[in-house]
Short mmCIF file of C-alpha atoms in Angstrom, two decimals:
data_model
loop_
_atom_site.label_atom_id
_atom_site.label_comp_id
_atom_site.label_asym_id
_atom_site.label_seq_id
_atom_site.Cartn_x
_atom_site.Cartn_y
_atom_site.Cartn_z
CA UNK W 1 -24.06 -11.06 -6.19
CA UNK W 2 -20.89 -12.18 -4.65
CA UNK W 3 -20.81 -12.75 -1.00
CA UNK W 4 -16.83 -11.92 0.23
CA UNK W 5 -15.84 -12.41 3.73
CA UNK W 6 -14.02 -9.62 4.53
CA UNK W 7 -10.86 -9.93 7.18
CA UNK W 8 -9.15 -7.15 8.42
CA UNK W 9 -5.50 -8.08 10.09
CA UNK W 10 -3.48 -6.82 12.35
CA UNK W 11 -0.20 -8.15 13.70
CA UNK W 12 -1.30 -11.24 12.32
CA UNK W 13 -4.42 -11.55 14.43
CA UNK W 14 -8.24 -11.26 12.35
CA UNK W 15 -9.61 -7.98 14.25
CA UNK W 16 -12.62 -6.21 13.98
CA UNK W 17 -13.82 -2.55 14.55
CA UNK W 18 -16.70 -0.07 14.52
CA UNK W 19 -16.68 2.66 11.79
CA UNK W 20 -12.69 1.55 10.82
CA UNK W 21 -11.49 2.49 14.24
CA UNK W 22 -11.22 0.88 17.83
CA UNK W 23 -9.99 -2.73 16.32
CA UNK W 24 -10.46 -5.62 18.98
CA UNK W 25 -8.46 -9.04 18.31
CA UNK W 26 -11.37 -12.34 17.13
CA UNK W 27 -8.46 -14.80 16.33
CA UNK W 28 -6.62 -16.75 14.03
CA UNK W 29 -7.69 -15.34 9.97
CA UNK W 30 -6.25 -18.49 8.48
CA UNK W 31 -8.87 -20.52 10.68
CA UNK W 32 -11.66 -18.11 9.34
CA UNK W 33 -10.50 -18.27 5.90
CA UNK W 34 -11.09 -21.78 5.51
CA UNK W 35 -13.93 -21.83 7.62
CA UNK W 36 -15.58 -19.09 5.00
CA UNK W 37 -14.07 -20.73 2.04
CA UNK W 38 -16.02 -24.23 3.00
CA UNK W 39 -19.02 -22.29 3.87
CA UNK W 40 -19.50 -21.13 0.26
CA UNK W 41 -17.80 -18.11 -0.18
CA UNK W 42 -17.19 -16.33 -3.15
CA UNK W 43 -14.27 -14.30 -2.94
CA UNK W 44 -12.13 -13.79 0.27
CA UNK W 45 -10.80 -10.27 0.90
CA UNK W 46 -7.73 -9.35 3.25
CA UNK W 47 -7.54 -5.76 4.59
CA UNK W 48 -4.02 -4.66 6.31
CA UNK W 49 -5.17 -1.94 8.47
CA UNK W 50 -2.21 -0.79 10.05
CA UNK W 51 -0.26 -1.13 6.37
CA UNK W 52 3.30 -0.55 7.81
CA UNK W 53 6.06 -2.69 6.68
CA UNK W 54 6.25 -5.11 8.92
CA UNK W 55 2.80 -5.93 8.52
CA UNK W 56 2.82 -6.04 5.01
CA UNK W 57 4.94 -9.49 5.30
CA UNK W 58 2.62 -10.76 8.04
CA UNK W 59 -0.29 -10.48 5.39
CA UNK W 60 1.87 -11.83 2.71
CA UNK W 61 2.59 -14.77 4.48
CA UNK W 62 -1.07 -15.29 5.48
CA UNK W 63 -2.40 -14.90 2.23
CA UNK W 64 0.94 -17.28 0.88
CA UNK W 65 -0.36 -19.83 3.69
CA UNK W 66 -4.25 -19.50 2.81
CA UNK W 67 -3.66 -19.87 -1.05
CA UNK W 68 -2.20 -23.36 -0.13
CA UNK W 69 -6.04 -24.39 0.87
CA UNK W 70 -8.79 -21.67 -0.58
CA UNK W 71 -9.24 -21.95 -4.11
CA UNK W 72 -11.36 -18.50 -4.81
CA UNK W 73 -10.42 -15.90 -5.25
CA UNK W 74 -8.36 -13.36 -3.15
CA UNK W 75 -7.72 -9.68 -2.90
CA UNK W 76 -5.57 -7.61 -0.45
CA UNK W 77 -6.09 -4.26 0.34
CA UNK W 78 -4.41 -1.79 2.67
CA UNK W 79 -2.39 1.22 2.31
CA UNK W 80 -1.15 -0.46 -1.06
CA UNK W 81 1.31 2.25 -3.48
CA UNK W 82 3.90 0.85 -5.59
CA UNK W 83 4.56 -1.81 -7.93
CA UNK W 84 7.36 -3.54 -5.66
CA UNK W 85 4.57 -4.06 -2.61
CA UNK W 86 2.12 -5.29 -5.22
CA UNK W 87 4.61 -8.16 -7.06
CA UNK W 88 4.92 -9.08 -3.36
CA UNK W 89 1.15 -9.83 -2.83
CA UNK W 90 0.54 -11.34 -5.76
CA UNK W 91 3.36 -13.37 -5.70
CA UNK W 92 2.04 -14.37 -2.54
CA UNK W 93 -1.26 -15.86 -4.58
CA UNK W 94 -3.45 -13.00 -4.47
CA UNK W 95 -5.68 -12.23 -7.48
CA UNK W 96 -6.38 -8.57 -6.90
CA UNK W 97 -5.19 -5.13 -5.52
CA UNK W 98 -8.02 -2.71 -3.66
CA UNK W 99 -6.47 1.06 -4.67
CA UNK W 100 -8.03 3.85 -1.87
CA UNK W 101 -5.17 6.07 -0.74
CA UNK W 102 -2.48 6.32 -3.06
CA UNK W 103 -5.25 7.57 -5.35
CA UNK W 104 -5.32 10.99 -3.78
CA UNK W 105 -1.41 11.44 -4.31
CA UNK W 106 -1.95 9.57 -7.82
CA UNK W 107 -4.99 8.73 -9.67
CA UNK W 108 -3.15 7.69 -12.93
CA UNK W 109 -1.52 5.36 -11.01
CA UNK W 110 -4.56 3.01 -11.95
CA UNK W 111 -3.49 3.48 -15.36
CA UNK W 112 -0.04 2.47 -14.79
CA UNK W 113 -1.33 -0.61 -13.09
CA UNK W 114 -3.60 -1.77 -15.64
CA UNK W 115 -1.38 -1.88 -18.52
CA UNK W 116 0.94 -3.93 -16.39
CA UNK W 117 -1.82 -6.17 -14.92
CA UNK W 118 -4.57 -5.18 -16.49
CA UNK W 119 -7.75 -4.06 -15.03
CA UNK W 120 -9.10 -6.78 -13.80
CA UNK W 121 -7.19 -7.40 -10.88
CA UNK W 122 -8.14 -3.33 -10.03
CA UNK W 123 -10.62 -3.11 -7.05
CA UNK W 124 -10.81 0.48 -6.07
CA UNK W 125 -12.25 1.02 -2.95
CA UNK W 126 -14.00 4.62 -1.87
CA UNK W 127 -14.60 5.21 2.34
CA UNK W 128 -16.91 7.84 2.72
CA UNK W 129 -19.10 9.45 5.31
CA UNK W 130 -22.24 12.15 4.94
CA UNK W 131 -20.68 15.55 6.50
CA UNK W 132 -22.68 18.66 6.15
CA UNK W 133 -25.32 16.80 3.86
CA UNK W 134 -22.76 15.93 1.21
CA UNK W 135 -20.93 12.58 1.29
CA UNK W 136 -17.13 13.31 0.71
CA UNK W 137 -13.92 10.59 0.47
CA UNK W 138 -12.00 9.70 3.27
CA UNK W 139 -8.42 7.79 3.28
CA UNK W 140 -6.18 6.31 5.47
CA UNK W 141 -9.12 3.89 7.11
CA UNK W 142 -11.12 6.68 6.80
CA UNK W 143 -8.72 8.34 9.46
CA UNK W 144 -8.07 11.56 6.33
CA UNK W 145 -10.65 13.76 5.07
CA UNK W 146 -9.58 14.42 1.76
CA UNK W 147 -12.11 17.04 1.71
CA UNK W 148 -13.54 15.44 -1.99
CA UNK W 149 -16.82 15.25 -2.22
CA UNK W 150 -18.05 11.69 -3.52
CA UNK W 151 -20.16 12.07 -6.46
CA UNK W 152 -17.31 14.18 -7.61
CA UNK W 153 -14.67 11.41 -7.07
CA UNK W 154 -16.81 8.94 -9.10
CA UNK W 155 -17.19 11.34 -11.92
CA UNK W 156 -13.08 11.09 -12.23
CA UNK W 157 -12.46 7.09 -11.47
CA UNK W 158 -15.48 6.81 -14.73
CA UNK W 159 -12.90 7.72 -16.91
CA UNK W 160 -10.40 4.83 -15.67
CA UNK W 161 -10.34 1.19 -16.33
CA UNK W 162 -10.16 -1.14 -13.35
CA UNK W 163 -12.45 -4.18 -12.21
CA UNK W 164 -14.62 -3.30 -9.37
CA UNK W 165 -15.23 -0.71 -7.66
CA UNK W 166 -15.80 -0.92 -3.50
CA UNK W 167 -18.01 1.35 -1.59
CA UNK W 168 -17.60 1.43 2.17
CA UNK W 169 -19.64 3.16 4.58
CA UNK W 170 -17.35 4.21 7.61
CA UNK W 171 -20.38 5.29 9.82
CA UNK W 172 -21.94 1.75 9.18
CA UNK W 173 -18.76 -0.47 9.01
CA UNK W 174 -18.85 -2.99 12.10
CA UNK W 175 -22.04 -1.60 13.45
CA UNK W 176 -24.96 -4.07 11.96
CA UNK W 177 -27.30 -1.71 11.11
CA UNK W 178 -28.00 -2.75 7.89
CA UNK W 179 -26.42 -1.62 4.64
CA UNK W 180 -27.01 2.07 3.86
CA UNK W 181 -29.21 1.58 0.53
CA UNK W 182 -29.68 5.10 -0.17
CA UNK W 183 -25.69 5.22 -0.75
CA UNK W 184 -26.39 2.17 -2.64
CA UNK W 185 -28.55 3.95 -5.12
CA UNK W 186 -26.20 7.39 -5.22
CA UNK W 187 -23.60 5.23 -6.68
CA UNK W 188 -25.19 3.45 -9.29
CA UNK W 189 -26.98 6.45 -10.55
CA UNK W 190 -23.31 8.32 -10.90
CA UNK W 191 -21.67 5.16 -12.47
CA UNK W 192 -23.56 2.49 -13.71
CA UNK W 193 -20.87 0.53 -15.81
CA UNK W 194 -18.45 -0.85 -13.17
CA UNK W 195 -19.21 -3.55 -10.83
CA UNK W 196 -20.58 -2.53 -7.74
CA UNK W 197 -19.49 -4.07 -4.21
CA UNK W 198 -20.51 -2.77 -1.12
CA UNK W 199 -18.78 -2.72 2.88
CA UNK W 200 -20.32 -1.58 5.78
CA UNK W 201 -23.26 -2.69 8.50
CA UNK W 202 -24.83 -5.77 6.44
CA UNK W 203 -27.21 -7.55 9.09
CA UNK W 204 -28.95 -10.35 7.78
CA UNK W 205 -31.85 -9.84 10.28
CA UNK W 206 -32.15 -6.25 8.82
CA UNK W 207 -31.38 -6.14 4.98
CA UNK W 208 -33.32 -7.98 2.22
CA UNK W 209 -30.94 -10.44 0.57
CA UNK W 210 -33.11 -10.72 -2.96
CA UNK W 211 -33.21 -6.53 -3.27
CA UNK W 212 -29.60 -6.57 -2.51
CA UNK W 213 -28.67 -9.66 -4.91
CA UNK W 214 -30.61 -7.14 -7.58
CA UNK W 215 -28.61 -3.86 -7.10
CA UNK W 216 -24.68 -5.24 -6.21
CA UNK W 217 -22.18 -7.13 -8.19
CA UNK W 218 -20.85 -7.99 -4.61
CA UNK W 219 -20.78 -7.50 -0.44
CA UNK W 220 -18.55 -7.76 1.69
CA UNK W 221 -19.78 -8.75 5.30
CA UNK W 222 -17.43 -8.96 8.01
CA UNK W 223 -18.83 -9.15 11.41
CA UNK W 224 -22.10 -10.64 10.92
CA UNK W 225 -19.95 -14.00 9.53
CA UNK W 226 -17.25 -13.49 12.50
CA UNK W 227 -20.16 -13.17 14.58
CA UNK W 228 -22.28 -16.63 13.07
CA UNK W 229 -25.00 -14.43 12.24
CA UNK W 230 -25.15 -15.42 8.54
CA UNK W 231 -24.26 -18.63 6.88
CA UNK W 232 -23.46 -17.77 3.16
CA UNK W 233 -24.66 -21.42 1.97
CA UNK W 234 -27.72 -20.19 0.93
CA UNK W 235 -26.77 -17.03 -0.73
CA UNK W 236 -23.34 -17.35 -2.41
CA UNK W 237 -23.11 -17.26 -6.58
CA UNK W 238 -20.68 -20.39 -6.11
CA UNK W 239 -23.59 -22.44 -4.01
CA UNK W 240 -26.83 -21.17 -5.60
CA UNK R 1 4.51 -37.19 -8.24
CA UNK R 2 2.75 -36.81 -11.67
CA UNK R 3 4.08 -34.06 -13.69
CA UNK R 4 2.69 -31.57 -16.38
CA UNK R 5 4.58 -29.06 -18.56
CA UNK R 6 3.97 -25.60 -17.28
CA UNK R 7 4.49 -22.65 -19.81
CA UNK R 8 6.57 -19.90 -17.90
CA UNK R 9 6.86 -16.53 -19.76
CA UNK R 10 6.06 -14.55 -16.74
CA UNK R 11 2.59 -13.96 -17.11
CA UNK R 12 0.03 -15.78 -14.64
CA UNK R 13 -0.63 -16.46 -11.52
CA UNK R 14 1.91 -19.25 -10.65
CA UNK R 15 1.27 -20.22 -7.08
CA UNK R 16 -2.47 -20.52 -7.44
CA UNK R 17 -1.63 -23.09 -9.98
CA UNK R 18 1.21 -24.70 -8.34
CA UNK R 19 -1.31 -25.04 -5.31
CA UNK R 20 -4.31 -26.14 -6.98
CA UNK R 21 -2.83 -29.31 -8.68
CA UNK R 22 -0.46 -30.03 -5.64
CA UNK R 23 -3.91 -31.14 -4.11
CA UNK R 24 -4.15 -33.91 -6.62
CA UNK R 25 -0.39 -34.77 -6.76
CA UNK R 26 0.08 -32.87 -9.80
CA UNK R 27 3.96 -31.23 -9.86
CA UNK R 28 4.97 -28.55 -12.51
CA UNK R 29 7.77 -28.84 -14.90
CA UNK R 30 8.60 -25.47 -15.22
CA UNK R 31 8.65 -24.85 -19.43
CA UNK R 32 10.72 -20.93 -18.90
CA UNK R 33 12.15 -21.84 -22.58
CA UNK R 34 11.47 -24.43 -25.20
CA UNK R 35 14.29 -26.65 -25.01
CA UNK R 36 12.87 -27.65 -21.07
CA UNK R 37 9.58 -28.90 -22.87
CA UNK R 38 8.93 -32.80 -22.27
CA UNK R 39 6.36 -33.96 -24.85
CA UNK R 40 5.77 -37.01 -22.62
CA UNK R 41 3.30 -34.88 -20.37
CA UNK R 42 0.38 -32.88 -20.67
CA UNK R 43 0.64 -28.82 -20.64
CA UNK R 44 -0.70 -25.69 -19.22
CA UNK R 45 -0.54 -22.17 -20.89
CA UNK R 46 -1.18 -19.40 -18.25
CA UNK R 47 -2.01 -15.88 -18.79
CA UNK R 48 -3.82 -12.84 -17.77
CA UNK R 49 -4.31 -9.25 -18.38
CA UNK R 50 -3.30 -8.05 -22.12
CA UNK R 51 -3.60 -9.99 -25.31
CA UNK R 52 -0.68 -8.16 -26.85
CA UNK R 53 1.49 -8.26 -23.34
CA UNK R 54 1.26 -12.02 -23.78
CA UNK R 55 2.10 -12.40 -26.72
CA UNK R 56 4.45 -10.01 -27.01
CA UNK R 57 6.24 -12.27 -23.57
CA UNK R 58 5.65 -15.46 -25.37
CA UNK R 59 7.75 -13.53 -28.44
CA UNK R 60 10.36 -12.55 -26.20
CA UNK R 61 10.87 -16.18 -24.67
CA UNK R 62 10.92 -17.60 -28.15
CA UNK R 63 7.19 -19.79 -27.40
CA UNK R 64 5.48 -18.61 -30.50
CA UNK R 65 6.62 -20.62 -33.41
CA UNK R 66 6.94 -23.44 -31.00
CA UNK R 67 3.22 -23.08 -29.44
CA UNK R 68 2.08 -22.83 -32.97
CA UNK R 69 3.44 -25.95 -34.22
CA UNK R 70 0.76 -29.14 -33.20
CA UNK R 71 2.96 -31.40 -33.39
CA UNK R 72 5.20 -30.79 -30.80
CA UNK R 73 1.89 -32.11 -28.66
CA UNK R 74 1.28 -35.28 -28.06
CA UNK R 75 -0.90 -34.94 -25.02
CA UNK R 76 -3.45 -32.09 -24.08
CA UNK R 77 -2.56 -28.54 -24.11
CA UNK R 78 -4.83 -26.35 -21.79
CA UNK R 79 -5.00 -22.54 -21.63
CA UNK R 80 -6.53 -21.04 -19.36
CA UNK R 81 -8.16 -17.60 -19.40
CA UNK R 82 -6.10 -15.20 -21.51
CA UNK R 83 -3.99 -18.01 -22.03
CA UNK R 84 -7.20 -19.49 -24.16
CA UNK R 85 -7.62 -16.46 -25.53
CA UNK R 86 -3.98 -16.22 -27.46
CA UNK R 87 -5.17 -19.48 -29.10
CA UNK R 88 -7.12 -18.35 -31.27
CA UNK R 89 -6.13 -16.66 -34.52
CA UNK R 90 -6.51 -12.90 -33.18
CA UNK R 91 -8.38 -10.36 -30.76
CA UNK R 92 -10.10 -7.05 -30.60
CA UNK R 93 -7.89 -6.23 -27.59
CA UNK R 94 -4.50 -6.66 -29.47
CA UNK R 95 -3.47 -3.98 -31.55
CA UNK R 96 -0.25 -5.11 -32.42
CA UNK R 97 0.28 -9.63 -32.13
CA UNK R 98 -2.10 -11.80 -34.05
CA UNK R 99 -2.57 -15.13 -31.62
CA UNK R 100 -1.11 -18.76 -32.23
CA UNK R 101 -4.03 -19.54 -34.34
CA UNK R 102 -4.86 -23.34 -32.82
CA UNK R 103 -8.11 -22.24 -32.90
CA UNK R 104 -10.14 -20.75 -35.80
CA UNK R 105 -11.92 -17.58 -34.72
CA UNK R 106 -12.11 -14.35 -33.16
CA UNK R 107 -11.96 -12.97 -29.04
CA UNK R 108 -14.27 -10.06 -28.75
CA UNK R 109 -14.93 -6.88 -26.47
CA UNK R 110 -17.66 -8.18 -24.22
CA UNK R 111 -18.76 -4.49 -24.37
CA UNK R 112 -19.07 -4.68 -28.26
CA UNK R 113 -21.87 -7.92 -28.07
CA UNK R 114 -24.33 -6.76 -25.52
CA UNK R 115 -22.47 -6.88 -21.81
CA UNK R 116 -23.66 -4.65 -19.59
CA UNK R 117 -20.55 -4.26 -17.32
CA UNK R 118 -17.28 -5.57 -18.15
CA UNK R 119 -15.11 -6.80 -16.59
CA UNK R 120 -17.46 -10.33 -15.94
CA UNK R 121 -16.72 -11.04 -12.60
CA UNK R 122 -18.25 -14.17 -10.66
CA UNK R 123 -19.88 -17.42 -10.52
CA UNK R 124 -21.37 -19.19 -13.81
CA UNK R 125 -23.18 -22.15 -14.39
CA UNK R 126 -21.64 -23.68 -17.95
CA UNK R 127 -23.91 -25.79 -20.18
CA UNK R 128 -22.84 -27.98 -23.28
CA UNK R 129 -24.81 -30.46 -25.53
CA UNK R 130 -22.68 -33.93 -24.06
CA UNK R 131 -23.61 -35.28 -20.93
CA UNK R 132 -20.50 -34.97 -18.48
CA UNK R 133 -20.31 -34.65 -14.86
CA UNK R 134 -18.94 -30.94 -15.24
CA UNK R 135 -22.04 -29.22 -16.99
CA UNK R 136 -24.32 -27.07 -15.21
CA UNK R 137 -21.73 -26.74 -12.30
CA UNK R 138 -19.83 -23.29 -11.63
CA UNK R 139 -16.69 -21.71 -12.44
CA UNK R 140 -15.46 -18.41 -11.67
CA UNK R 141 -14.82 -16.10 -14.44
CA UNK R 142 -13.18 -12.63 -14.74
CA UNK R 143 -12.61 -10.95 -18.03
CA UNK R 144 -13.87 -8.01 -20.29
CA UNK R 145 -12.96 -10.09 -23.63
CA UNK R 146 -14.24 -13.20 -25.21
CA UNK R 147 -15.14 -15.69 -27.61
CA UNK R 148 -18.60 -16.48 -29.29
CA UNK R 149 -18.27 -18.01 -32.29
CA UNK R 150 -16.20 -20.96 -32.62
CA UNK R 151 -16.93 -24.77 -34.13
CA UNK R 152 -15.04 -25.75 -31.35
CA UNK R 153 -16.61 -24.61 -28.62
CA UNK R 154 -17.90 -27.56 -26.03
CA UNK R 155 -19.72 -25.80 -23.47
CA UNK R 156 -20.51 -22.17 -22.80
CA UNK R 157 -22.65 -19.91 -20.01
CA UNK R 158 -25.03 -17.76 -20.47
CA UNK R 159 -24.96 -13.25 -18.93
CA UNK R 160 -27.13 -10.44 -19.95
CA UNK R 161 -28.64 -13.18 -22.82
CA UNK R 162 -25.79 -13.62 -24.60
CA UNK R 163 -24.19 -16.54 -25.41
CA UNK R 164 -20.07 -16.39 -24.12
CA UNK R 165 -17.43 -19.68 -25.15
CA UNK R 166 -16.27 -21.54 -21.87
CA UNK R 167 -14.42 -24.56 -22.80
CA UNK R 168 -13.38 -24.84 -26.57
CA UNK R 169 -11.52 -28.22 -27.26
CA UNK R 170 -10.29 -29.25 -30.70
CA UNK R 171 -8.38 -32.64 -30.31
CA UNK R 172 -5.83 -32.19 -27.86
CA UNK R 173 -6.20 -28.61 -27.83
CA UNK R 174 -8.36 -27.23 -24.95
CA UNK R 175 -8.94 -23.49 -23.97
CA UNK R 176 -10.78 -23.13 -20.52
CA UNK R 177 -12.20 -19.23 -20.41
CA UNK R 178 -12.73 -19.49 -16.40
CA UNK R 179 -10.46 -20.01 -13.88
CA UNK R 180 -10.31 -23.83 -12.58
CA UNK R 181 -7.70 -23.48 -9.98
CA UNK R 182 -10.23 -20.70 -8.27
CA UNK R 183 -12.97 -22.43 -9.23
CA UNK R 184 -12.92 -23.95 -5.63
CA UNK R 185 -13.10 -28.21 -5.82
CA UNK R 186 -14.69 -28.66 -9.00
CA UNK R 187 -11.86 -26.20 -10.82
CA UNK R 188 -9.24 -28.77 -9.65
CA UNK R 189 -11.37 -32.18 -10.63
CA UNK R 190 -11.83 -30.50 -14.18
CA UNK R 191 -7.82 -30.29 -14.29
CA UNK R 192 -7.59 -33.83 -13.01
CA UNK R 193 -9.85 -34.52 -16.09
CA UNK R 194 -7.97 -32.92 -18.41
CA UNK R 195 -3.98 -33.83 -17.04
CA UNK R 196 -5.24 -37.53 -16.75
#
């Protein structure tokens, strides 16, 4: 399982929320970067959460900067929908692409970008939340209800090639609660071909490591590493 | 500043490259057609995604006979990833180019030869039957096709049981199926190796 420290940025700052909203400013991401690229991990993942244009370059430049040092891998993700923005972040040194909202205006679009790229550089990333005893997709850092329930979602990405694909829990994201293993085990019953990588509440103190290393292809933590609650050297594929 | 040949047909990721070997004063002489080739220094083929779409941009930047021809090499030429893959002498993913046939053999669909999930993504400990300071340490791979038969394969790892090609080296000829220059520091001391 890979362990990827997951940064969210916003004017250029690394910032951090609960359940995708309320973002408060930690610091510098090119600092943490390094830091988490030293400590062992795996795979580094940038998130643009306001995804305007101006921020867009701010990220490219970040990830331009970071590529200089951090040789893993990198992927950007964040309101992401046509070929010109990504040439831009991968000609900034980024390896892959995380796909969430333009996917409800254009699900071929994965298509499209896999004959050009091909699929490995795909992540596809699903928010979603349990409403009325269903979980359904949410876009737009889980700001839109697209009103699509989640098993049915999976059901159409099956048919598409693309890498990984990235299941975040909004009600758990930034909260430490421990990752929600029931969701876990809804997912790999619907689609048990693609990499699996989970976002969304991992507390060391909480989860088991070993059951988690035996049911993901990859997790993202965020706060529990900005926090110094987990140190990856023990855990990471690249270390172990 | 040491130089190496770098093959530009606009496929791979350039920077990460560029970056990599800047750390151990490595510069690129950028190769974008045949003519710019300096068969004084070592080389690196790029490449990733499609068989075909690499090929088919080697074609259109007039590589192919040129790749195909040994003796234009005097020192090492390394591909890496897809870039090793268009070595050998075809693939399961191309339906249209054969590859530049410096290698004998065959790249497969992972899928096809017992994979559970393709693509491979992650960290993998490579083993080979020589003693060298790079076996049993990890690279990072990422890719859905592959080779498993070859006499020239040198070291190879080991997912779901089955046996998957890592480095294949015939002479000068050397096909890496990872990534070294996001392999983290032991990517880039395996290109110092190799660009010596």
């Amino acid at each position: 399982m890979r362990i990827i420290p997951k940064l969210e940025i916003k004017s250029g700052y690394l910032v951090k929320g609960r359940q995708l909203e309320g973002y408060r400013k930690i610091g510098d991401p090119n600092l943490y970067a390094e830091r988490y690229y030293l400590e062992g991990a795996d795979e580094i993942c940038f998130i643009d959460i306001v995804a305007s244009l101006y921020n867009r370059k701010l990220i490219c430049d970040i990830v331009k900067n970071i590529s200089t040092k951090i040789f893993v891998p990198l992927s950007v993700g964040g309101g992401i929908k046509n070929f010109k923005q990504i040439k831009e972040i991968f000609d900034s040194g980024a390896d892959k692409i995380h796909l969430n909202s333009h996917l409800f205006t254009d699900l071929n679009f994965i298509e499209k970008f896999e004959k050009i790229y091909g699929g490995q550089s795909i992540s596809v990333e699903i928010q979603t939340k349990l409403f009325e005893g269903n979980y359904y997709c949410f876009y737009d850092r889980g700001r839109e209800f697209s009103g699509i329930k989640l098993l049915d979602w999976l059901k159409k990405l099956n048919s598409y090639e693309f890498g990984e694909l990235i299941i975040t829990d909004i009600e758990r994201d930034g909260m430490k609660k421990g990752v929600n293993l029931e969701l876990i085990d809804l997912v790999k019953q619907k689609i048990d071909k693609k990499n699996l990588v989970y976002s969304g509440g991992f507390n060391p103190n909480i989860d088991d490591i070993s059951f988690l290393k035996k049911n993901l292809d990859g997790l993202m933590i965020a706060l529990s590493l900005h926090e110094n609650l987990f140190s990856m050297k023990n855990f990471s594929e690249r270390f172990n | 500043m040491k130089k190496i040949n770098y093959i530009e047909y606009g496929v791979g990721n350039f920077l990460s490259i560029k970056n990599s070997l800047k750390t151990i004063d490595i510069d690129l002489n950028i190769v974008d057609k045949p003519e710019n080739f300096n068969n004084e220094l070592h080389t690196l083929l790029p490449g990733v995604g499609n068989f075909d779409y690499c090929m088919q941009q080697l074609a259109k930047n007039n590589f192919v006979e040129f790749l195909r021809d040994k003796t234009n090499f005097k020192k090492n030429l390394v591909g890496i990833c897809v870039g090793m893959q268009i070595m050998f002498t075809k693939s399961e993913e191309a339906k249209e180019y054969p590859g530049l046939g410096i290698f004998d053999g065959e790249i497969v669909n992972l899928k096809n030869i017992g994979i559970k999930k393709t693509p491979i993504i992650g960290w993998n400990k490579i083993y080979g039957n020589f003693k060298s300071y790079f076996m049993n340490k990890k690279f990072y791979f990422i890719h859905s096709y592959g080779n498993i038969k070859s006499k020239c394969s040198i070291s190879c790892y080991k997912k779901n049981k089955t046996q998957i090609n890592a480095i294949i080296k015939k002479d000068n000829f050397i096909g890496l199926q990872f990534h070294p220059e996001k392999s983290g520091q032991i990517g880039i001391e395996l290109l110092n190796e190799f660009f010596k």
